[in-house]
mmCIF file of C-alpha atoms in Angstrom:
data_model
loop_
_atom_site.group_PDB
_atom_site.id
_atom_site.type_symbol
_atom_site.label_atom_id
_atom_site.label_comp_id
_atom_site.label_asym_id
_atom_site.label_seq_id
_atom_site.Cartn_x
_atom_site.Cartn_y
_atom_site.Cartn_z
ATOM 1 C CA MET A 723 98.937 -41.318 30.872
ATOM 2 C CA ASN A 724 95.210 -40.753 29.583
ATOM 3 C CA VAL A 725 94.740 -44.801 29.476
ATOM 4 C CA ILE A 726 96.205 -44.945 33.182
ATOM 5 C CA LYS A 727 93.409 -41.891 34.061
ATOM 6 C CA SER A 728 90.910 -43.490 32.377
ATOM 7 C CA ARG A 729 91.126 -46.716 33.903
ATOM 8 C CA PHE A 730 91.461 -45.168 37.207
ATOM 9 C CA VAL A 731 88.104 -43.596 36.559
ATOM 10 C CA TYR A 732 86.478 -46.881 35.835
ATOM 11 C CA HIS A 733 88.162 -48.543 39.184
ATOM 12 C CA LEU A 734 86.739 -45.423 40.931
ATOM 13 C CA MET A 735 83.328 -46.145 39.320
ATOM 14 C CA ALA A 736 83.247 -49.736 40.374
ATOM 15 C CA ILE A 737 83.950 -48.231 43.916
ATOM 16 C CA ILE A 738 81.213 -45.843 43.994
ATOM 17 C CA THR A 739 78.608 -48.288 42.293
ATOM 18 C CA VAL A 740 79.477 -51.183 44.836
ATOM 19 C CA ALA A 741 79.064 -48.730 47.812
ATOM 20 C CA ILE A 742 75.537 -47.751 46.762
ATOM 21 C CA TRP A 743 74.615 -51.350 46.543
ATOM 22 C CA GLY A 744 75.985 -51.487 50.175
ATOM 23 C CA THR A 745 73.343 -49.239 51.255
ATOM 24 C CA THR A 746 70.594 -50.768 49.348
ATOM 25 C CA PHE A 747 69.643 -53.379 52.201
ATOM 26 C CA VAL A 748 68.283 -50.350 54.089
ATOM 27 C CA SER A 749 66.002 -49.424 51.394
ATOM 28 C CA THR A 750 64.858 -52.962 50.804
ATOM 29 C CA LYS A 751 63.960 -53.903 54.476
ATOM 30 C CA ILE A 752 62.198 -50.237 54.949
ATOM 31 C CA LEU A 753 59.934 -51.430 51.796
ATOM 32 C CA ILE A 754 59.766 -54.946 53.078
ATOM 33 C CA GLN A 755 58.425 -53.457 56.805
ATOM 34 C CA HIS A 756 55.900 -51.516 54.766
ATOM 35 C CA GLY A 757 54.608 -54.841 53.584
ATOM 36 C CA LEU A 758 56.212 -55.302 49.971
ATOM 37 C CA SER A 759 57.561 -58.648 48.848
ATOM 38 C CA PRO A 760 61.136 -59.004 47.515
ATOM 39 C CA SER A 761 59.088 -59.653 44.171
ATOM 40 C CA ASP A 762 57.148 -56.844 44.372
ATOM 41 C CA ILE A 763 60.172 -54.398 45.182
ATOM 42 C CA PHE A 764 62.148 -56.002 42.351
ATOM 43 C CA PHE A 765 59.093 -55.799 39.964
ATOM 44 C CA TYR A 766 59.085 -52.033 41.167
ATOM 45 C CA ARG A 767 62.459 -51.056 40.825
ATOM 46 C CA PHE A 768 63.454 -52.790 37.359
ATOM 47 C CA THR A 769 60.240 -51.533 35.673
ATOM 48 C CA LEU A 770 61.374 -47.696 36.768
ATOM 49 C CA ALA A 771 64.931 -48.571 35.784
ATOM 50 C CA TYR A 772 63.526 -49.842 32.471
ATOM 51 C CA LEU A 773 61.178 -46.649 31.715
ATOM 52 C CA CYS A 774 63.929 -44.492 32.661
ATOM 53 C CA MET A 775 66.570 -46.312 30.221
ATOM 54 C CA TRP A 776 63.512 -46.337 27.460
ATOM 55 C CA CYS A 777 64.095 -42.503 27.340
ATOM 56 C CA ILE A 778 67.853 -42.506 26.476
ATOM 57 C CA SER A 779 67.966 -45.736 24.433
ATOM 58 C CA TYR A 780 64.911 -46.533 22.218
ATOM 59 C CA LYS A 781 65.914 -46.827 18.946
ATOM 60 C CA LYS A 782 67.515 -50.447 18.659
ATOM 61 C CA LEU A 783 64.873 -52.576 19.774
ATOM 62 C CA PHE A 784 66.465 -55.947 19.484
ATOM 63 C CA ALA A 785 69.996 -57.591 19.272
ATOM 64 C CA ASN A 786 71.743 -58.266 15.991
ATOM 65 C CA ARG A 787 71.576 -62.012 16.268
ATOM 66 C CA ILE A 788 69.283 -64.305 17.619
ATOM 67 C CA LYS A 789 72.109 -65.776 19.998
ATOM 68 C CA ASP A 790 72.991 -62.418 21.343
ATOM 69 C CA GLU A 791 69.495 -61.669 22.264
ATOM 70 C CA LEU A 792 69.301 -65.018 24.060
ATOM 71 C CA LEU A 793 72.274 -64.154 25.780
ATOM 72 C CA LEU A 794 70.525 -60.864 26.705
ATOM 73 C CA LEU A 795 67.727 -62.939 28.153
ATOM 74 C CA LEU A 796 69.867 -64.958 30.447
ATOM 75 C CA ALA A 797 71.516 -61.618 31.787
ATOM 76 C CA GLY A 798 68.247 -60.336 32.452
ATOM 77 C CA LEU A 799 67.406 -63.885 34.147
ATOM 78 C CA CYS A 800 70.700 -64.186 35.970
ATOM 79 C CA GLY A 801 71.331 -60.773 36.999
ATOM 80 C CA GLY A 802 68.036 -59.881 37.653
ATOM 81 C CA THR A 803 65.236 -62.193 38.637
ATOM 82 C CA ILE A 804 67.286 -65.034 40.131
ATOM 83 C CA TYR A 805 69.740 -63.024 41.679
ATOM 84 C CA PHE A 806 67.507 -60.590 43.671
ATOM 85 C CA ILE A 807 64.543 -63.345 44.304
ATOM 86 C CA THR A 808 67.095 -65.835 45.672
ATOM 87 C CA GLU A 809 69.053 -63.302 47.824
ATOM 88 C CA ASN A 810 66.025 -61.470 49.361
ATOM 89 C CA THR A 811 64.327 -64.613 49.739
ATOM 90 C CA ALA A 812 67.340 -66.366 51.694
ATOM 91 C CA LEU A 813 67.195 -63.193 53.857
ATOM 92 C CA GLY A 814 63.965 -64.145 55.178
ATOM 93 C CA ILE A 815 64.836 -67.586 56.352
ATOM 94 C CA THR A 816 68.755 -67.387 57.324
ATOM 95 C CA LEU A 817 70.877 -65.029 59.116
ATOM 96 C CA ALA A 818 71.696 -62.063 57.269
ATOM 97 C CA SER A 819 75.319 -62.862 58.092
ATOM 98 C CA ASN A 820 75.248 -66.251 56.227
ATOM 99 C CA VAL A 821 73.745 -64.590 53.123
ATOM 100 C CA SER A 822 76.055 -61.785 53.179
ATOM 101 C CA LEU A 823 78.888 -63.973 53.403
ATOM 102 C CA ILE A 824 78.006 -66.396 50.725
ATOM 103 C CA VAL A 825 76.749 -63.923 48.429
ATOM 104 C CA CYS A 826 80.467 -62.025 48.693
ATOM 105 C CA THR A 827 81.806 -65.271 47.056
ATOM 106 C CA SER A 828 80.874 -63.915 43.777
ATOM 107 C CA PRO A 829 84.042 -62.626 42.987
ATOM 108 C CA VAL A 830 86.011 -66.128 43.509
ATOM 109 C CA LEU A 831 83.051 -67.821 41.457
ATOM 110 C CA THR A 832 83.649 -65.072 38.569
ATOM 111 C CA THR A 833 87.176 -65.945 38.744
ATOM 112 C CA LEU A 834 86.821 -69.718 38.558
ATOM 113 C CA LEU A 835 84.195 -69.592 36.024
ATOM 114 C CA SER A 836 85.878 -67.124 33.711
ATOM 115 C CA TYR A 837 89.213 -69.351 33.863
ATOM 116 C CA LEU A 838 87.207 -72.580 33.167
ATOM 117 C CA PHE A 839 84.901 -71.235 30.297
ATOM 118 C CA ARG A 840 86.482 -68.152 28.901
ATOM 119 C CA ARG A 841 90.339 -68.867 29.231
ATOM 120 C CA LYS A 842 91.260 -65.050 28.677
ATOM 121 C CA GLU A 843 91.172 -62.988 31.625
ATOM 122 C CA PRO A 844 94.384 -62.967 33.438
ATOM 123 C CA PHE A 845 94.819 -65.718 36.777
ATOM 124 C CA THR A 846 97.488 -64.395 38.925
ATOM 125 C CA ARG A 847 98.801 -64.864 42.445
ATOM 126 C CA HIS A 848 98.163 -61.764 43.205
ATOM 127 C CA LEU A 849 94.603 -62.021 42.008
ATOM 128 C CA VAL A 850 94.062 -65.333 43.632
ATOM 129 C CA TYR A 851 95.679 -64.160 47.171
ATOM 130 C CA GLY A 852 93.959 -61.035 47.416
ATOM 131 C CA SER A 853 90.646 -62.358 46.464
ATOM 132 C CA ILE A 854 91.276 -65.001 49.775
ATOM 133 C CA MET A 855 92.418 -62.276 51.834
ATOM 134 C CA ALA A 856 89.383 -60.223 51.001
ATOM 135 C CA LEU A 857 87.257 -63.077 51.686
ATOM 136 C CA ILE A 858 88.543 -63.668 55.319
ATOM 137 C CA GLY A 859 87.908 -60.069 55.597
ATOM 138 C CA VAL A 860 84.383 -60.217 54.623
ATOM 139 C CA GLY A 861 83.713 -62.970 57.066
ATOM 140 C CA LEU A 862 85.088 -60.903 60.174
ATOM 141 C CA VAL A 863 83.007 -58.222 58.877
ATOM 142 C CA VAL A 864 79.743 -59.920 58.291
ATOM 143 C CA PHE A 865 80.137 -61.766 61.706
ATOM 144 C CA ASN A 866 81.274 -58.668 63.677
ATOM 145 C CA GLY A 867 82.522 -60.567 66.837
ATOM 146 C CA SER A 868 79.737 -63.044 66.763
ATOM 147 C CA PHE A 869 81.012 -66.517 65.492
ATOM 148 C CA ILE A 870 77.986 -68.297 65.868
ATOM 149 C CA LEU A 871 76.743 -70.010 62.566
ATOM 150 C CA LYS A 872 73.587 -71.154 61.952
ATOM 151 C CA ILE A 873 73.030 -73.479 59.474
ATOM 152 C CA ASN A 874 70.044 -73.171 57.410
ATOM 153 C CA PRO A 875 70.395 -75.458 54.148
ATOM 154 C CA LEU A 876 67.831 -73.990 51.934
ATOM 155 C CA GLY A 877 68.677 -70.471 52.798
ATOM 156 C CA ASP A 878 72.359 -70.949 52.530
ATOM 157 C CA ILE A 879 71.522 -72.867 48.931
ATOM 158 C CA LEU A 880 69.661 -69.754 47.715
ATOM 159 C CA SER A 881 72.814 -67.177 48.847
ATOM 160 C CA LEU A 882 74.945 -69.452 46.979
ATOM 161 C CA THR A 883 72.416 -69.334 43.859
ATOM 162 C CA ALA A 884 72.628 -65.971 43.871
ATOM 163 C CA ALA A 885 76.484 -65.478 44.006
ATOM 164 C CA LEU A 886 76.639 -67.854 41.111
ATOM 165 C CA MET A 887 73.915 -65.868 39.183
ATOM 166 C CA TRP A 888 76.000 -62.584 39.770
ATOM 167 C CA ALA A 889 79.217 -64.452 38.379
ATOM 168 C CA PHE A 890 77.163 -65.721 35.112
ATOM 169 C CA TYR A 891 75.728 -62.097 34.586
ATOM 170 C CA CYS A 892 79.175 -60.829 34.570
ATOM 171 C CA LEU A 893 80.489 -63.388 32.278
ATOM 172 C CA ILE A 894 77.686 -62.744 29.653
ATOM 173 C CA LEU A 895 78.238 -59.396 29.505
ATOM 174 C CA LYS A 896 81.876 -59.975 28.507
ATOM 175 C CA GLN A 897 79.839 -61.809 25.251
ATOM 176 C CA LEU A 898 78.128 -59.007 24.538
ATOM 177 C CA ASP A 899 79.976 -55.594 25.270
ATOM 178 C CA ASN A 900 82.094 -55.624 22.083
ATOM 179 C CA HIS A 901 79.190 -55.625 19.771
ATOM 180 C CA TYR A 902 76.495 -53.410 21.642
ATOM 181 C CA SER A 903 76.424 -50.182 23.459
ATOM 182 C CA ILE A 904 76.455 -50.144 27.461
ATOM 183 C CA VAL A 905 72.717 -48.434 27.381
ATOM 184 C CA PHE A 906 71.343 -50.725 24.924
ATOM 185 C CA ILE A 907 72.560 -53.891 27.059
ATOM 186 C CA THR A 908 71.429 -52.599 30.397
ATOM 187 C CA ARG A 909 67.921 -51.495 28.950
ATOM 188 C CA LYS A 910 67.458 -55.201 27.913
ATOM 189 C CA VAL A 911 68.911 -56.627 31.110
ATOM 190 C CA PHE A 912 65.976 -54.443 32.646
ATOM 191 C CA PHE A 913 63.479 -55.759 30.279
ATOM 192 C CA TYR A 914 64.122 -59.305 30.433
ATOM 193 C CA GLY A 915 64.350 -58.981 34.253
ATOM 194 C CA VAL A 916 60.798 -57.613 34.370
ATOM 195 C CA LEU A 917 59.622 -60.297 31.807
ATOM 196 C CA THR A 918 60.992 -63.184 33.666
ATOM 197 C CA ILE A 919 59.586 -62.148 37.278
ATOM 198 C CA LEU A 920 55.882 -61.992 35.978
ATOM 199 C CA PRO A 921 55.262 -65.540 36.370
ATOM 200 C CA MET A 922 55.883 -65.368 39.842
ATOM 201 C CA PHE A 923 52.794 -63.353 40.411
ATOM 202 C CA LEU A 924 50.652 -66.079 39.083
ATOM 203 C CA PHE A 925 51.436 -67.784 42.850
ATOM 204 C CA ARG A 926 51.581 -64.349 44.847
ATOM 205 C CA PRO A 927 49.773 -61.455 43.001
ATOM 206 C CA LEU A 928 51.565 -58.024 42.843
ATOM 207 C CA ASN A 929 50.981 -55.643 45.693
ATOM 208 C CA TRP A 930 49.501 -52.726 43.840
ATOM 209 C CA ASP A 931 48.130 -50.228 46.827
ATOM 210 C CA ASN A 932 48.052 -46.806 45.433
ATOM 211 C CA VAL A 933 47.704 -45.466 48.978
ATOM 212 C CA LEU A 934 51.012 -47.245 49.920
ATOM 213 C CA MET A 935 52.794 -46.088 47.087
ATOM 214 C CA MET A 936 52.310 -42.974 47.423
ATOM 215 C CA GLN A 937 53.636 -42.582 51.125
ATOM 216 C CA PRO A 938 56.881 -40.790 50.694
ATOM 217 C CA ILE A 939 59.182 -43.164 52.668
ATOM 218 C CA VAL A 940 57.694 -45.989 50.169
ATOM 219 C CA PHE A 941 58.004 -43.699 47.089
ATOM 220 C CA GLY A 942 61.170 -42.418 47.727
ATOM 221 C CA ASN A 943 62.812 -45.758 48.437
ATOM 222 C CA LEU A 944 61.729 -47.203 45.137
ATOM 223 C CA LEU A 945 62.860 -44.170 43.230
ATOM 224 C CA PHE A 946 66.249 -44.656 45.151
ATOM 225 C CA LEU A 947 66.311 -48.236 44.121
ATOM 226 C CA GLY A 948 64.878 -47.893 40.499
ATOM 227 C CA PHE A 949 66.830 -45.024 39.414
ATOM 228 C CA VAL A 950 70.210 -44.684 41.460
ATOM 229 C CA ALA A 951 70.820 -48.429 42.432
ATOM 230 C CA SER A 952 69.346 -49.939 39.159
ATOM 231 C CA MET A 953 69.781 -47.459 36.074
ATOM 232 C CA LEU A 954 72.436 -45.454 37.018
ATOM 233 C CA CYS A 955 74.381 -48.423 38.981
ATOM 234 C CA PHE A 956 73.854 -50.956 36.136
ATOM 235 C CA ILE A 957 75.166 -48.672 33.447
ATOM 236 C CA ALA A 958 77.990 -47.624 35.531
ATOM 237 C CA TRP A 959 78.557 -51.590 36.431
ATOM 238 C CA ASN A 960 78.359 -52.788 32.758
ATOM 239 C CA ALA A 961 80.807 -49.854 31.717
ATOM 240 C CA CYS A 962 83.316 -51.275 34.329
ATOM 241 C CA VAL A 963 83.137 -54.983 33.319
ATOM 242 C CA LYS A 964 83.628 -53.885 29.687
ATOM 243 C CA GLU A 965 86.474 -51.963 30.407
ATOM 244 C CA LEU A 966 88.234 -53.765 33.517
ATOM 245 C CA GLY A 967 86.839 -57.507 32.800
ATOM 246 C CA ALA A 968 84.498 -59.588 34.703
ATOM 247 C CA VAL A 969 87.145 -60.875 37.257
ATOM 248 C CA LYS A 970 88.504 -57.444 38.507
ATOM 249 C CA SER A 971 85.116 -55.518 38.531
ATOM 250 C CA THR A 972 83.536 -58.389 40.454
ATOM 251 C CA ASN A 973 86.471 -58.323 43.032
ATOM 252 C CA TYR A 974 85.034 -54.790 44.303
ATOM 253 C CA ILE A 975 81.914 -57.026 45.684
ATOM 254 C CA TYR A 976 83.707 -57.470 48.499
ATOM 255 C CA ILE A 977 83.412 -53.910 49.548
ATOM 256 C CA VAL A 978 79.734 -54.273 50.025
ATOM 257 C CA PRO A 979 79.925 -55.896 53.556
ATOM 258 C CA LEU A 980 82.320 -52.703 54.266
ATOM 259 C CA VAL A 981 79.561 -50.144 53.207
ATOM 260 C CA THR A 982 76.846 -52.171 54.906
ATOM 261 C CA LEU A 983 78.778 -52.307 58.366
ATOM 262 C CA LEU A 984 79.313 -48.476 58.246
ATOM 263 C CA THR A 985 75.855 -47.971 57.312
ATOM 264 C CA SER A 986 74.443 -50.018 59.792
ATOM 265 C CA ALA A 987 76.379 -48.511 62.352
ATOM 266 C CA VAL A 988 75.222 -44.815 61.363
ATOM 267 C CA ILE A 989 71.664 -45.726 60.841
ATOM 268 C CA ILE A 990 70.659 -48.243 63.123
ATOM 269 C CA ASN A 991 73.357 -48.123 65.643
ATOM 270 C CA GLU A 992 75.040 -51.463 65.518
ATOM 271 C CA LYS A 993 78.128 -51.764 67.134
ATOM 272 C CA ILE A 994 81.455 -52.067 65.305
ATOM 273 C CA THR A 995 84.161 -54.463 67.238
ATOM 274 C CA TRP A 996 87.634 -54.733 66.651
ATOM 275 C CA ILE A 997 87.419 -57.863 64.694
ATOM 276 C CA ALA A 998 85.118 -56.406 62.235
ATOM 277 C CA LEU A 999 87.683 -53.139 61.908
ATOM 278 C CA THR A 1000 90.070 -56.029 61.027
ATOM 279 C CA GLY A 1001 88.028 -57.423 58.398
ATOM 280 C CA CYS A 1002 87.543 -54.031 56.775
ATOM 281 C CA PHE A 1003 91.501 -53.966 56.453
ATOM 282 C CA LEU A 1004 91.603 -57.514 55.190
ATOM 283 C CA ILE A 1005 89.085 -56.229 52.614
ATOM 284 C CA LEU A 1006 90.726 -53.450 51.478
ATOM 285 C CA CYS A 1007 94.230 -54.849 51.264
ATOM 286 C CA GLY A 1008 92.840 -57.931 49.511
ATOM 287 C CA VAL A 1009 91.265 -55.663 46.791
ATOM 288 C CA TYR A 1010 94.383 -53.464 46.373
ATOM 289 C CA LEU A 1011 96.300 -56.544 46.156
ATOM 290 C CA ALA A 1012 93.935 -58.167 43.734
ATOM 291 C CA GLU A 1013 94.388 -55.102 41.309
ATOM 292 C CA ARG A 1014 97.846 -55.048 41.522
ATOM 293 C CA LYS A 1015 99.425 -55.276 37.644
ATOM 294 C CA THR A 1016 101.837 -57.928 37.745
ATOM 295 C CA ASN A 1017 102.912 -60.824 35.186
ATOM 296 C CA PRO A 1018 100.424 -63.403 35.356
ATOM 297 C CA THR A 1019 101.607 -66.608 36.961
ATOM 298 C CA PHE A 1020 99.046 -69.044 35.045
ATOM 299 C CA GLU A 1021 98.066 -66.665 32.065
ATOM 300 C CA ALA A 1022 95.086 -68.536 30.182
ATOM 301 C CA LYS A 1023 95.552 -69.290 26.684
ATOM 302 C CA SER A 1024 93.683 -66.987 24.264
#
């Protein structure tokens, strides 16, 4: 019974985490409207998150092995710099619906990569069917009744890159979580995320406007992105991946468009159609189906 309760807590934690991530587009959009670039926003949110993490995790500086340190570097690069920059840049050159739909393929990519490279996580019929059902639901939610797909090759490639990077990030976590604490891994991810974004400022200098930064709306949104959406959510997410596995945890990413749909309706008065509501239903059913415990149909060999 305690094990069941414990796993329920992690499932709930995953839902809350992706729900928060589903609202971050509002904060990012506000900050961009105030003159900050995607790289500026990423640098400030990850720097703030790193400083907060340093307050609770400062004794251990490096991993036990060079290989693990390199994996932490890759985690910061994949789940931090490349993911956020490609996703936010894509939003500037293609439709948001395209970006949302393509990025939400990360659970499918995680499932495939996990099976191909690790061959340890169960690959069940319910997982496959649930993922497909949720992905169809994502498509309905994203388009929300507007089935006009405008292809922008560069924007769509960047979106797919973001989805692929998040899948790799989750798999990298599984290589490290048995050897290091969640807070240590999370702190190192933030550190390497900040470190690997610095070369970009050689081409576009960091926006360091003190007057702008002290505006309540800017400071407040950066605080939300850095402390809540980055520090707290990354700790929670990394813990979920450790407990539930990369595949099951990443399946909750499908809920992000659902949250985005609801927050858009409340904050910016976007219309919700019956097609979008059908998509919400499919997402919830798909996630439930994917999370059901059954004997694997194609169980990977350990």
